[in-house]
Amino acid sequence: MKQILKNRTKKYAANCCNLCTKFPVSREHNAFSNQLIKCSSSVGANYRAACRAKSDADFTNKLKIVEEEADESMYFLELLLEVSDKEHNEMKRLHAEGNELLSIVVASIETMRNRTRKS
């Protein structure tokens, strides 16, 4: 499962980056695109860091960062949907993928918390 999520989060970042190349060069598109590229790539980078965590607490803390970055990615996709007149289907697809990744991460955090409580 870890390898599947590593690949999925990397593809998510690459797809967000590719999306951003399709927008016109403008102040608002550049600002939102740059933020989307940063946070979407951070989803995968921090997930990989979580996979190398030194303890359950470290794993959970790193997954919390993944949660924040996935939610932030969705936010910038929402903003781009508001200000852009093209690529709406791709933005909606990426938003849905971000939401799925977010759901997986939140479920993993909850599983770790439950396991820690039982110990």
Coordinates of N, CA and C in Angstrom, one line a residue:
M1 N 0.8 -1.2 0.0 CA 0.0 0.0 0.0 C 0.9 1.3 0.0
K2 N 2.0 1.2 0.7 CA 2.8 2.4 0.8 C 3.3 2.8 -0.6
Q3 N 3.8 1.8 -1.4 CA 4.3 2.1 -2.7 C 3.2 2.6 -3.6
I4 N 2.0 2.1 -3.5 CA 0.9 2.6 -4.3 C 0.6 4.1 -4.0
L5 N 0.6 4.5 -2.7 CA 0.4 5.9 -2.3 C 1.6 6.7 -2.7
K6 N 2.8 6.2 -2.6 CA 4.0 7.0 -3.1 C 3.8 7.3 -4.5
N7 N 3.4 6.4 -5.3 CA 3.2 6.6 -6.8 C 2.1 7.5 -7.0
R8 N 1.0 7.3 -6.3 CA -0.2 8.2 -6.5 C 0.1 9.6 -6.1
T9 N 0.8 9.8 -5.0 CA 1.0 11.2 -4.6 C 2.0 11.9 -5.5
K10 N 3.0 11.1 -6.1 CA 3.9 11.7 -7.1 C 3.1 12.1 -8.4
K11 N 2.3 11.2 -8.8 CA 1.5 11.5 -10.0 C 0.6 12.7 -9.8
Y12 N 0.0 12.8 -8.6 CA -0.8 14.0 -8.3 C 0.0 15.3 -8.4
A13 N 1.2 15.3 -7.9 CA 2.0 16.5 -8.0 C 2.3 16.8 -9.5
A14 N 2.7 15.7 -10.2 CA 3.1 15.9 -11.6 C 1.8 16.4 -12.4
N15 N 0.7 15.9 -12.1 CA -0.5 16.3 -12.8 C -0.9 17.8 -12.5
C16 N -0.7 18.1 -11.2 CA -1.0 19.5 -10.8 C 0.0 20.5 -11.5
C17 N 1.2 20.1 -11.6 CA 2.3 20.9 -12.3 C 1.9 21.0 -13.7
N18 N 1.6 19.9 -14.4 CA 1.2 20.0 -15.8 C 0.0 20.9 -16.0
L19 N -1.0 20.8 -15.1 CA -2.2 21.7 -15.2 C -1.7 23.2 -15.2
C20 N -0.8 23.5 -14.3 CA -0.4 24.9 -14.1 C 0.3 25.4 -15.4
T21 N 0.9 24.6 -16.2 CA 1.5 25.1 -17.4 C 0.5 25.5 -18.5
K22 N -0.8 25.2 -18.3 CA -1.8 25.5 -19.2 C -2.5 26.8 -19.0
F23 N -2.1 27.5 -17.9 CA -2.8 28.7 -17.6 C -2.0 29.9 -18.2
P24 N -2.7 31.0 -18.5 CA -2.0 32.2 -19.0 C -1.1 32.8 -17.9
V25 N 0.0 33.5 -18.4 CA 0.9 34.1 -17.5 C 0.1 35.4 -17.0
S26 N -0.2 35.4 -15.7 CA -0.9 36.6 -15.2 C -0.6 36.6 -13.7
R27 N -0.8 37.7 -13.0 CA -0.5 37.8 -11.6 C -1.2 36.8 -10.8
E28 N -2.5 36.7 -11.0 CA -3.3 35.7 -10.2 C -3.1 34.3 -10.5
H29 N -3.0 34.0 -11.8 CA -2.7 32.6 -12.2 C -1.3 32.2 -11.7
N30 N -0.3 33.0 -11.8 CA 1.0 32.7 -11.3 C 1.0 32.4 -9.8
A31 N 0.4 33.3 -9.1 CA 0.4 33.2 -7.6 C -0.3 31.8 -7.2
F32 N -1.4 31.6 -7.8 CA -2.2 30.4 -7.4 C -1.5 29.1 -7.9
S33 N -0.9 29.2 -9.1 CA -0.2 28.1 -9.7 C 1.0 27.7 -8.9
N34 N 1.8 28.7 -8.5 CA 3.0 28.5 -7.8 C 2.6 27.8 -6.4
Q35 N 1.6 28.3 -5.8 CA 1.2 27.7 -4.5 C 0.7 26.3 -4.7
L36 N -0.1 26.0 -5.8 CA -0.6 24.7 -6.1 C 0.6 23.7 -6.3
I37 N 1.6 24.1 -7.1 CA 2.8 23.3 -7.3 C 3.5 23.0 -6.0
K38 N 3.7 24.0 -5.2 CA 4.4 23.8 -3.9 C 3.6 22.8 -3.0
C39 N 2.3 23.0 -2.8 CA 1.6 22.2 -1.8 C 1.3 20.8 -2.4
S40 N 1.0 20.7 -3.7 CA 0.8 19.3 -4.2 C 2.0 18.5 -4.2
S41 N 3.2 19.1 -4.5 CA 4.4 18.3 -4.4 C 4.8 18.0 -3.0
S42 N 4.4 18.8 -2.1 CA 4.6 18.6 -0.6 C 3.8 17.4 -0.1
V43 N 2.7 17.1 -0.7 CA 1.9 15.9 -0.3 C 2.7 14.7 -0.5
G44 N 3.3 14.5 -1.6 CA 4.1 13.3 -1.8 C 5.4 13.3 -1.1
A45 N 6.1 14.4 -1.0 CA 7.3 14.5 -0.3 C 7.2 14.2 1.2
N46 N 6.1 14.7 1.8 CA 5.9 14.5 3.2 C 5.3 13.1 3.5
Y47 N 4.6 12.5 2.5 CA 4.2 11.1 2.6 C 5.4 10.2 2.6
R48 N 6.3 10.5 1.7 CA 7.6 9.7 1.7 C 8.3 9.8 3.0
A49 N 8.4 11.0 3.6 CA 9.0 11.2 4.9 C 8.3 10.4 6.0
A50 N 7.0 10.4 5.9 CA 6.2 9.6 6.9 C 6.5 8.1 6.8
C51 N 6.8 7.6 5.6 CA 7.1 6.2 5.5 C 8.5 5.9 6.1
R52 N 9.3 6.9 6.4 CA 10.6 6.7 7.0 C 10.6 7.2 8.5
A53 N 9.4 7.3 9.0 CA 9.3 7.8 10.4 C 10.0 6.9 11.4
K54 N 10.4 7.5 12.5 CA 11.2 6.8 13.5 C 10.3 6.2 14.6
S55 N 9.1 6.6 14.6 CA 8.1 6.1 15.7 C 6.7 6.3 15.2
D56 N 5.7 5.7 15.9 CA 4.3 6.0 15.5 C 4.0 7.4 15.6
A57 N 4.5 8.1 16.7 CA 4.2 9.5 16.9 C 4.8 10.3 15.7
D58 N 6.0 10.0 15.3 CA 6.6 10.7 14.2 C 5.8 10.5 12.9
F59 N 5.4 9.3 12.7 CA 4.5 8.9 11.5 C 3.3 9.8 11.5
T60 N 2.6 9.8 12.7 CA 1.3 10.6 12.7 C 1.6 12.1 12.5
N61 N 2.6 12.6 13.1 CA 3.0 14.0 12.9 C 3.2 14.3 11.4
K62 N 4.0 13.4 10.7 CA 4.3 13.7 9.3 C 3.0 13.5 8.5
L63 N 2.1 12.6 8.8 CA 0.9 12.5 8.1 C 0.0 13.7 8.3
K64 N 0.1 14.4 9.5 CA -0.7 15.6 9.7 C -0.3 16.7 8.7
I65 N 1.0 16.7 8.4 CA 1.5 17.7 7.4 C 1.0 17.3 6.0
V66 N 0.9 16.0 5.7 CA 0.4 15.6 4.4 C -1.1 16.0 4.3
E67 N -1.8 15.8 5.4 CA -3.2 16.3 5.5 C -3.4 17.8 5.2
E68 N -2.5 18.6 5.8 CA -2.6 20.0 5.6 C -2.3 20.4 4.1
E69 N -1.3 19.8 3.6 CA -0.8 20.1 2.2 C -1.9 19.6 1.2
A70 N -2.5 18.5 1.4 CA -3.5 18.0 0.5 C -4.7 19.0 0.5
D71 N -5.1 19.4 1.8 CA -6.2 20.3 1.9 C -5.9 21.7 1.2
E72 N -4.7 22.1 1.4 CA -4.2 23.4 0.8 C -4.2 23.2 -0.8
S73 N -3.8 22.1 -1.3 CA -3.9 21.9 -2.7 C -5.3 22.0 -3.2
M74 N -6.2 21.4 -2.5 CA -7.6 21.5 -2.9 C -8.1 23.0 -2.9
Y75 N -7.7 23.7 -1.9 CA -8.0 25.1 -1.8 C -7.5 25.9 -3.1
F76 N -6.3 25.7 -3.5 CA -5.8 26.4 -4.7 C -6.4 25.9 -6.0
L77 N -6.8 24.7 -6.0 CA -7.6 24.2 -7.2 C -8.9 24.9 -7.2
E78 N -9.6 25.1 -6.1 CA -10.8 25.8 -6.0 C -10.7 27.3 -6.4
L79 N -9.6 27.9 -6.0 CA -9.4 29.3 -6.4 C -9.1 29.4 -8.0
L80 N -8.4 28.4 -8.5 CA -8.1 28.4 -9.9 C -9.4 28.2 -10.7
L81 N -10.3 27.4 -10.1 CA -11.6 27.2 -10.8 C -12.4 28.5 -10.8
E82 N -12.2 29.3 -9.8 CA -12.9 30.6 -9.7 C -12.4 31.6 -10.7
V83 N -11.1 31.6 -11.0 CA -10.5 32.7 -11.8 C -10.2 32.2 -13.2
S84 N -10.3 31.0 -13.5 CA -9.9 30.5 -14.8 C -11.1 30.1 -15.6
D85 N -11.0 30.3 -16.9 CA -12.1 29.9 -17.8 C -11.8 28.7 -18.6
K86 N -10.7 28.0 -18.3 CA -10.4 26.7 -19.0 C -9.9 25.7 -18.0
E87 N -9.8 24.5 -18.5 CA -9.3 23.3 -17.8 C -10.1 23.0 -16.5
H88 N -11.4 23.3 -16.6 CA -12.3 23.0 -15.4 C -12.4 21.5 -15.2
N89 N -12.5 20.7 -16.2 CA -12.7 19.2 -16.0 C -11.4 18.7 -15.3
E90 N -10.2 19.1 -15.8 CA -9.0 18.7 -15.2 C -8.9 19.1 -13.7
M91 N -9.3 20.4 -13.5 CA -9.2 20.9 -12.1 C -10.1 20.1 -11.2
K92 N -11.3 19.8 -11.7 CA -12.3 19.0 -10.9 C -11.8 17.6 -10.6
R93 N -11.1 17.0 -11.6 CA -10.6 15.7 -11.5 C -9.5 15.7 -10.4
L94 N -8.6 16.7 -10.5 CA -7.5 16.8 -9.5 C -8.0 17.1 -8.1
H95 N -9.1 17.9 -8.1 CA -9.7 18.2 -6.8 C -10.2 16.9 -6.1
A96 N -10.9 16.1 -7.0 CA -11.4 14.8 -6.5 C -10.3 13.9 -6.0
E97 N -9.2 13.8 -6.8 CA -8.0 13.0 -6.4 C -7.4 13.5 -5.1
G98 N -7.3 14.8 -4.9 CA -6.8 15.4 -3.7 C -7.7 15.0 -2.5
N99 N -9.0 15.0 -2.8 CA -10.0 14.7 -1.7 C -9.8 13.2 -1.3
E100 N -9.6 12.3 -2.3 CA -9.4 10.9 -2.0 C -8.1 10.7 -1.2
L101 N -7.0 11.4 -1.6 CA -5.8 11.3 -0.9 C -5.9 11.8 0.5
L102 N -6.6 12.9 0.7 CA -6.9 13.5 2.0 C -7.7 12.5 2.9
S103 N -8.7 11.8 2.3 CA -9.5 10.9 3.0 C -8.6 9.7 3.5
I104 N -7.8 9.2 2.6 CA -6.9 8.1 3.0 C -6.0 8.5 4.1
V105 N -5.4 9.7 4.1 CA -4.5 10.2 5.1 C -5.2 10.3 6.4
V106 N -6.4 10.9 6.4 CA -7.1 11.2 7.6 C -7.5 9.8 8.3
A107 N -7.9 8.8 7.4 CA -8.2 7.5 8.0 C -7.0 6.9 8.6
S108 N -5.8 7.1 8.0 CA -4.6 6.5 8.5 C -4.2 7.1 9.8
I109 N -4.4 8.4 9.9 CA -4.1 9.2 11.2 C -5.0 8.6 12.3
E110 N -6.3 8.4 12.0 CA -7.2 7.9 12.9 C -6.9 6.5 13.4
T111 N -6.5 5.7 12.4 CA -6.0 4.3 12.7 C -4.8 4.3 13.7
M112 N -3.9 5.2 13.4 CA -2.7 5.3 14.3 C -3.1 5.8 15.7
R113 N -4.0 6.7 15.8 CA -4.4 7.2 17.1 C -5.1 6.1 17.8
N114 N -6.0 5.4 17.2 CA -6.7 4.3 17.8 C -5.7 3.2 18.3
R115 N -4.7 2.9 17.5 CA -3.7 1.9 17.9 C -2.9 2.4 19.1
T116 N -2.6 3.7 19.1 CA -1.8 4.2 20.2 C -2.6 4.2 21.5
R117 N -3.9 4.5 21.4 CA -4.8 4.5 22.6 C -4.9 3.1 23.2
K118 N -4.9 2.1 22.4 CA -5.0 0.7 22.8 C -3.7 0.2 23.5
S119 N -2.6 0.8 23.1 CA -1.3 0.3 23.7 C -1.1 0.7 25.1

